[in-house]
Each structure stands twice: as structure tokens, then as C-alpha cells.
Short mmCIF file of C-alpha atoms in Angstrom, two decimals:
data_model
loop_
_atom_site.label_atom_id
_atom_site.label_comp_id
_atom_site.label_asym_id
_atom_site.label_seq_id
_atom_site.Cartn_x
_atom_site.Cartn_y
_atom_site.Cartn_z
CA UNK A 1 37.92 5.75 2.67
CA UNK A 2 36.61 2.91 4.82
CA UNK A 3 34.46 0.10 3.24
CA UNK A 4 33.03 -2.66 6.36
CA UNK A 5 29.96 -4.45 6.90
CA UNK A 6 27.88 -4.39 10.04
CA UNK A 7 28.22 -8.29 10.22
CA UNK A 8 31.54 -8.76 11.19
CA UNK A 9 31.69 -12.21 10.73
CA UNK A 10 30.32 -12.44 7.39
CA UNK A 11 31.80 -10.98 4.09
CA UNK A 12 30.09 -10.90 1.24
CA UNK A 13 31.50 -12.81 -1.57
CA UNK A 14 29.83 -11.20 -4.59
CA UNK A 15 31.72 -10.53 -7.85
CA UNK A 16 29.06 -7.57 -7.52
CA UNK A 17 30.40 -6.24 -4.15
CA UNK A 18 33.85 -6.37 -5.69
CA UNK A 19 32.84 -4.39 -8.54
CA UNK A 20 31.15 -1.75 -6.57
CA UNK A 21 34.10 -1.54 -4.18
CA UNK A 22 36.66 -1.04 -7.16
CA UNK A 23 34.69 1.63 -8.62
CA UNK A 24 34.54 3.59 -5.34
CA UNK A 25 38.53 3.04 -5.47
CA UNK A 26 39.20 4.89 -8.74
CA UNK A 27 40.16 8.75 -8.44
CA UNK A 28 36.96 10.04 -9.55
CA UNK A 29 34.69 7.86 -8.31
CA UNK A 30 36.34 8.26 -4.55
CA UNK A 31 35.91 11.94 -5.31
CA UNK A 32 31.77 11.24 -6.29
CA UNK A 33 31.39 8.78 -2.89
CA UNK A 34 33.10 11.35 -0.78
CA UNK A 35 30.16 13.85 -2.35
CA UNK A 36 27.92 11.27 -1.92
CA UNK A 37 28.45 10.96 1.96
CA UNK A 38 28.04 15.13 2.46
CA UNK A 39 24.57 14.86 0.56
CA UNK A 40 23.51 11.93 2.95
CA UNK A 41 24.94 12.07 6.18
CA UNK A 42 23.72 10.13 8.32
CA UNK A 43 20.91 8.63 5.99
CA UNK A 44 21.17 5.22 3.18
CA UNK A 45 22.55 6.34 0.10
CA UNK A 46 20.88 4.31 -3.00
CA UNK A 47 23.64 3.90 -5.81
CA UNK A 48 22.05 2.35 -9.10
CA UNK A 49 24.24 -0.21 -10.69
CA UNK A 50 22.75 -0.58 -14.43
CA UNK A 51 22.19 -4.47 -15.83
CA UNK A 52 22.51 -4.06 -19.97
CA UNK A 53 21.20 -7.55 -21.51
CA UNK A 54 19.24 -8.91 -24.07
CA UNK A 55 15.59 -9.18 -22.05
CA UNK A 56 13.86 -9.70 -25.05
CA UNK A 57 14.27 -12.12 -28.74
CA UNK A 58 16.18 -15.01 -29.09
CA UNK A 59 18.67 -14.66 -26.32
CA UNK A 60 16.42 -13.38 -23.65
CA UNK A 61 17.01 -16.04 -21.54
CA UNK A 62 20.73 -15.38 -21.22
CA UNK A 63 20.05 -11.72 -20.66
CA UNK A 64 17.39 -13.00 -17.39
CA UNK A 65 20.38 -15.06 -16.34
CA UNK A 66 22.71 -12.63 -16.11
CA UNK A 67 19.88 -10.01 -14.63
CA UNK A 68 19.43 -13.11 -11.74
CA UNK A 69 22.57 -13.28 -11.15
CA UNK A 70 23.07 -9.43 -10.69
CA UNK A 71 20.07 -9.24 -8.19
CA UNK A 72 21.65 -11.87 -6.19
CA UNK A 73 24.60 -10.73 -5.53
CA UNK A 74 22.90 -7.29 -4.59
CA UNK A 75 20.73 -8.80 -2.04
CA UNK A 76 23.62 -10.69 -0.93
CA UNK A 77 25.61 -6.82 -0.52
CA UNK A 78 22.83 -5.24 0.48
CA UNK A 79 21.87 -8.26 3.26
CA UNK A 80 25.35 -7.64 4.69
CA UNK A 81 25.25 -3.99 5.48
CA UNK A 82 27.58 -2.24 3.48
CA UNK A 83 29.10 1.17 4.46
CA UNK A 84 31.24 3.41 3.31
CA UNK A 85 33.00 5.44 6.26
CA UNK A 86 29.65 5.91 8.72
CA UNK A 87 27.18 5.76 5.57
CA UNK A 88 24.87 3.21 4.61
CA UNK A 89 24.83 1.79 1.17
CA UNK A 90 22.22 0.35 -0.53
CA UNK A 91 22.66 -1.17 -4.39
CA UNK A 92 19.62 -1.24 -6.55
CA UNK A 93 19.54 -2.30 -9.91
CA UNK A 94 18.37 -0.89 -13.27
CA UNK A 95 17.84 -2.99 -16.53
CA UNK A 96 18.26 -2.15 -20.18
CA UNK A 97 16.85 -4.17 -22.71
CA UNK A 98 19.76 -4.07 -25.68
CA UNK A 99 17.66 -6.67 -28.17
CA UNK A 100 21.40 -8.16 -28.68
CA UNK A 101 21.24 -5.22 -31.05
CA UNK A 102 24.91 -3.17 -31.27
CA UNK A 103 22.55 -0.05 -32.44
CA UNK A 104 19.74 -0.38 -29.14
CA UNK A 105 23.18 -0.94 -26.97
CA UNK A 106 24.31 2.27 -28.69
CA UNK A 107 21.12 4.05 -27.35
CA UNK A 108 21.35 2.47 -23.68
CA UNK A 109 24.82 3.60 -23.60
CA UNK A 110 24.24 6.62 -24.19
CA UNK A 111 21.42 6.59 -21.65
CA UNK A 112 23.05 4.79 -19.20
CA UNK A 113 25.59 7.42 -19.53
CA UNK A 114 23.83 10.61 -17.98
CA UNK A 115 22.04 8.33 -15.49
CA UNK A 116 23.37 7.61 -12.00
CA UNK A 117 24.83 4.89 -12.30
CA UNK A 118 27.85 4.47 -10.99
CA UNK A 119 28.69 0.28 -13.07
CA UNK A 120 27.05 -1.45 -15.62
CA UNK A 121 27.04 -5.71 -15.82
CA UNK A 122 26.49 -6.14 -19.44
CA UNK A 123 26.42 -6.59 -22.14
CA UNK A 124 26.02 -10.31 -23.06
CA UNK A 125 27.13 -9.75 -27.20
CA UNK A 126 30.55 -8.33 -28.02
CA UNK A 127 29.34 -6.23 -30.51
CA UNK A 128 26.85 -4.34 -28.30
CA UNK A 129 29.32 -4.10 -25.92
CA UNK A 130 31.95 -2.27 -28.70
CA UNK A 131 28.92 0.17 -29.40
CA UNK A 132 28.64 1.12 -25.90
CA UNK A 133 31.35 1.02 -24.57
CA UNK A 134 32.54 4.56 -25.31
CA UNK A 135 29.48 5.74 -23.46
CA UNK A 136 30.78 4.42 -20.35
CA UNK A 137 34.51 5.44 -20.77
CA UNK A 138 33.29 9.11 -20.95
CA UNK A 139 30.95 9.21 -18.49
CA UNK A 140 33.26 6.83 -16.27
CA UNK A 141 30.96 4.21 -15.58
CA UNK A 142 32.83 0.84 -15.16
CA UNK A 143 31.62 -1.62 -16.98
CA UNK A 144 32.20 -5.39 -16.76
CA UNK A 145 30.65 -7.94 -18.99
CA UNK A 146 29.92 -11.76 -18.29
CA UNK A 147 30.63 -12.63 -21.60
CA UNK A 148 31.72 -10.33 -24.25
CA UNK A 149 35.32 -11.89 -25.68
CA UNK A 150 35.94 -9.84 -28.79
CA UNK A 151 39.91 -8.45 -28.64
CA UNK A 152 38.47 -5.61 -30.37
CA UNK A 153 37.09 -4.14 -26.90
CA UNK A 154 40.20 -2.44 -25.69
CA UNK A 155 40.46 -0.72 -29.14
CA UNK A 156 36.67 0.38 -28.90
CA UNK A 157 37.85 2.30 -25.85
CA UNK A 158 40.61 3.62 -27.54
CA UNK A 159 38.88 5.10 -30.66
CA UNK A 160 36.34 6.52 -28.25
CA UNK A 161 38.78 8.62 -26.03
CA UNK A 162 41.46 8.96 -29.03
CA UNK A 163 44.42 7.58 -26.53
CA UNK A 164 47.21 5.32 -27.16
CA UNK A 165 46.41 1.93 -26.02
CA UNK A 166 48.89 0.22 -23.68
CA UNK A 167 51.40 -2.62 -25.88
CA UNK A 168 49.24 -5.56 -23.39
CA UNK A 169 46.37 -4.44 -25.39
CA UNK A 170 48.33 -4.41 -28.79
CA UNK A 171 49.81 -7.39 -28.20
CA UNK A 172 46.05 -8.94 -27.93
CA UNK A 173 45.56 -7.98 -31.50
CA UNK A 174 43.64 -5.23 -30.86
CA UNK A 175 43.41 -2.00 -33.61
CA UNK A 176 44.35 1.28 -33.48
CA UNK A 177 46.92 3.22 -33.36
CA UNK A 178 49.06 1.33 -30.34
CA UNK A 179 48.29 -1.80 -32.37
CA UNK A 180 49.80 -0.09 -35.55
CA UNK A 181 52.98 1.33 -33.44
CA UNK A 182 53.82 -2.32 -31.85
CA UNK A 183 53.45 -3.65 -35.65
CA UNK A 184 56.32 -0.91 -36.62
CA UNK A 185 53.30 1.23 -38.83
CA UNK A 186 52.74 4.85 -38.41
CA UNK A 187 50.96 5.65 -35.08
CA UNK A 188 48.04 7.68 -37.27
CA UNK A 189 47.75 5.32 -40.08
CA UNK A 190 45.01 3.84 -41.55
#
């Protein structure tokens, strides 16, 4: 697969772009973009890229930051042509209002889960990320987050596919049953 950009002399530097780009890199998601291109040859290919914040309460203006921020860097992609072999790209963006609420990011995981999108920025509170997070490992939706920090992230992964975490993620503190293994417990302990 070959990503470029009509302007040769300009690269985009978006965190965004480099998202997008490492999602179309992954196994499956190569697989999708190569479907992608036989549904739209020759044509512009919209892919959705979901923004799951806080747009309303207390902490809605963290949630419009990180919604700015998002739409930048897609106008920024989007300004520089972006391709993928002889197909046209174009990034659009979706928001989800999660409230800062673990059980609304619950819900928008699970919708943002049987939508199209391909990533989701978000979500701005660690604990709404640990409720949605499983949503996205299933449907394999990357996800990246500006700010959640909660060790407990890796794990929420773990208890949502029922895998082994790798010892990195044990070592971070993280529970489960890798966690429980490094600490010399039984792997299916409590």
C-alpha cells in the first residue's frame, strides 16, 4: 500500500495524519482500505474518524479543545491531498458527547462501534475511556486519547478480549491476569 500527498513538497505534520496512517497499517484495517479502494475507484473515499469528549457540563471546554484540535489537523490532511495507492482520501469528523460520564462513554462506545469509523480521539476522562474501550478493541477501532493516564487502561482491554496482557503492561501495575502471573499468583485468580 502506497500513502503520498499531491503536494510534494509539503507533508502534513498532524498527530491526526499519523493516526490515520497507522490504522491503515494494521492487518485488518489494510485488508478494509484495500476494500475501500474497489468500492471507490477512481472517486474520494470519506473515512469518519469519531471525536469522543465531554461537549457538554463542567468540562466542556476541554472536550471543544480537543474537538479543535481534531478538526485542525483534518483540514490540515485533508488540505494536503492524501491518497492511498491512486484514491483520494478525505477525513471527516464525528463527535460524541460522553458528559465525562463512564456510563454515556459506555453507550458511545458501543455506538461508535458499529459505525464507520475507522479511529476515535477521545476520551478526555480515564474512566470513560476504561468503559469504552472494549468497544473499540472488538470492533478494531484504534483509539488514542489526549489525556486519559489511568494504568488501568491496558487491563480494560484485557478483561474485554479475555487475553493475557504482555509483562510491559504488568509491569505498569496494571490488573488481570498477566498482572497476577508477573506477581507469582495464579493466572485465573481473583
Amino acid at each position: 500500500m502506497r500513502f503520498r500527498s499531491k503536494r510534494r513538497n509539503r507533508r502534513p505534520g498532524s498527530w491526526l495524519l499519523a493516526v490515520a496512517m497507522i490504522c491503515w497499517t494494521t492487518s485488518d484495517l489494510a485488508t478494509a482500505a484495500e476494500s475501500i479502494q474497489v468500492e471507490a475507484r477512481g472517486g474520494v473515499r470519506s473515512v469518519e474518524i469519531a471525536v469522543a469528549a465531554p461537549f457538554s457540563g463542567p468540562l466542556s471546554h476541554l472536550g471543544r479543545d480537543i474537538a479543535r484540535g481534531a478538526q485542525m489537523a483534518v483540514d490540515e490532511a485533508n488540505a494536503s491531498g492524501l491518497h492511498i495507492n491512486d484514491l483520494a482520501i478525505r477525513l471527516t469528523l464525528r463527535e460524541y458527547d460522553d458528559q465525562a460520564d463512564p456510563r454515556a462513554g459506555a453507550r458511545i462506545g458501543a455506538t461508535i462501534g458499529v459505525s464507520e469509523a475507522i479511529a476515535v480521539i477521545g476520551h478526555l476522562n480515564s474512566g470513560v475511556s476504561i468503559a469504552a474501550t472494549g468497544f473499540y478493541h472488538r470492533a478494531r477501532i484504534a483509539q488514542v486519547s489526549p489525556a486519559s493516564t489511568n494504568p488501568r487502561l491496558p487491563a480494560a482491554v484485557s478483561d474485554a478480549t479475555g487475553r493475557e496482557k504482555d509483562p510491559a503492561q504488568a509491569a505498569l501495575g496494571t490488573t488481570g491476569p498477566a498482572a497476577r502471573t508477573a506477581a507469582g499468583g495464579a493466572a485465573g485468580g481473583a
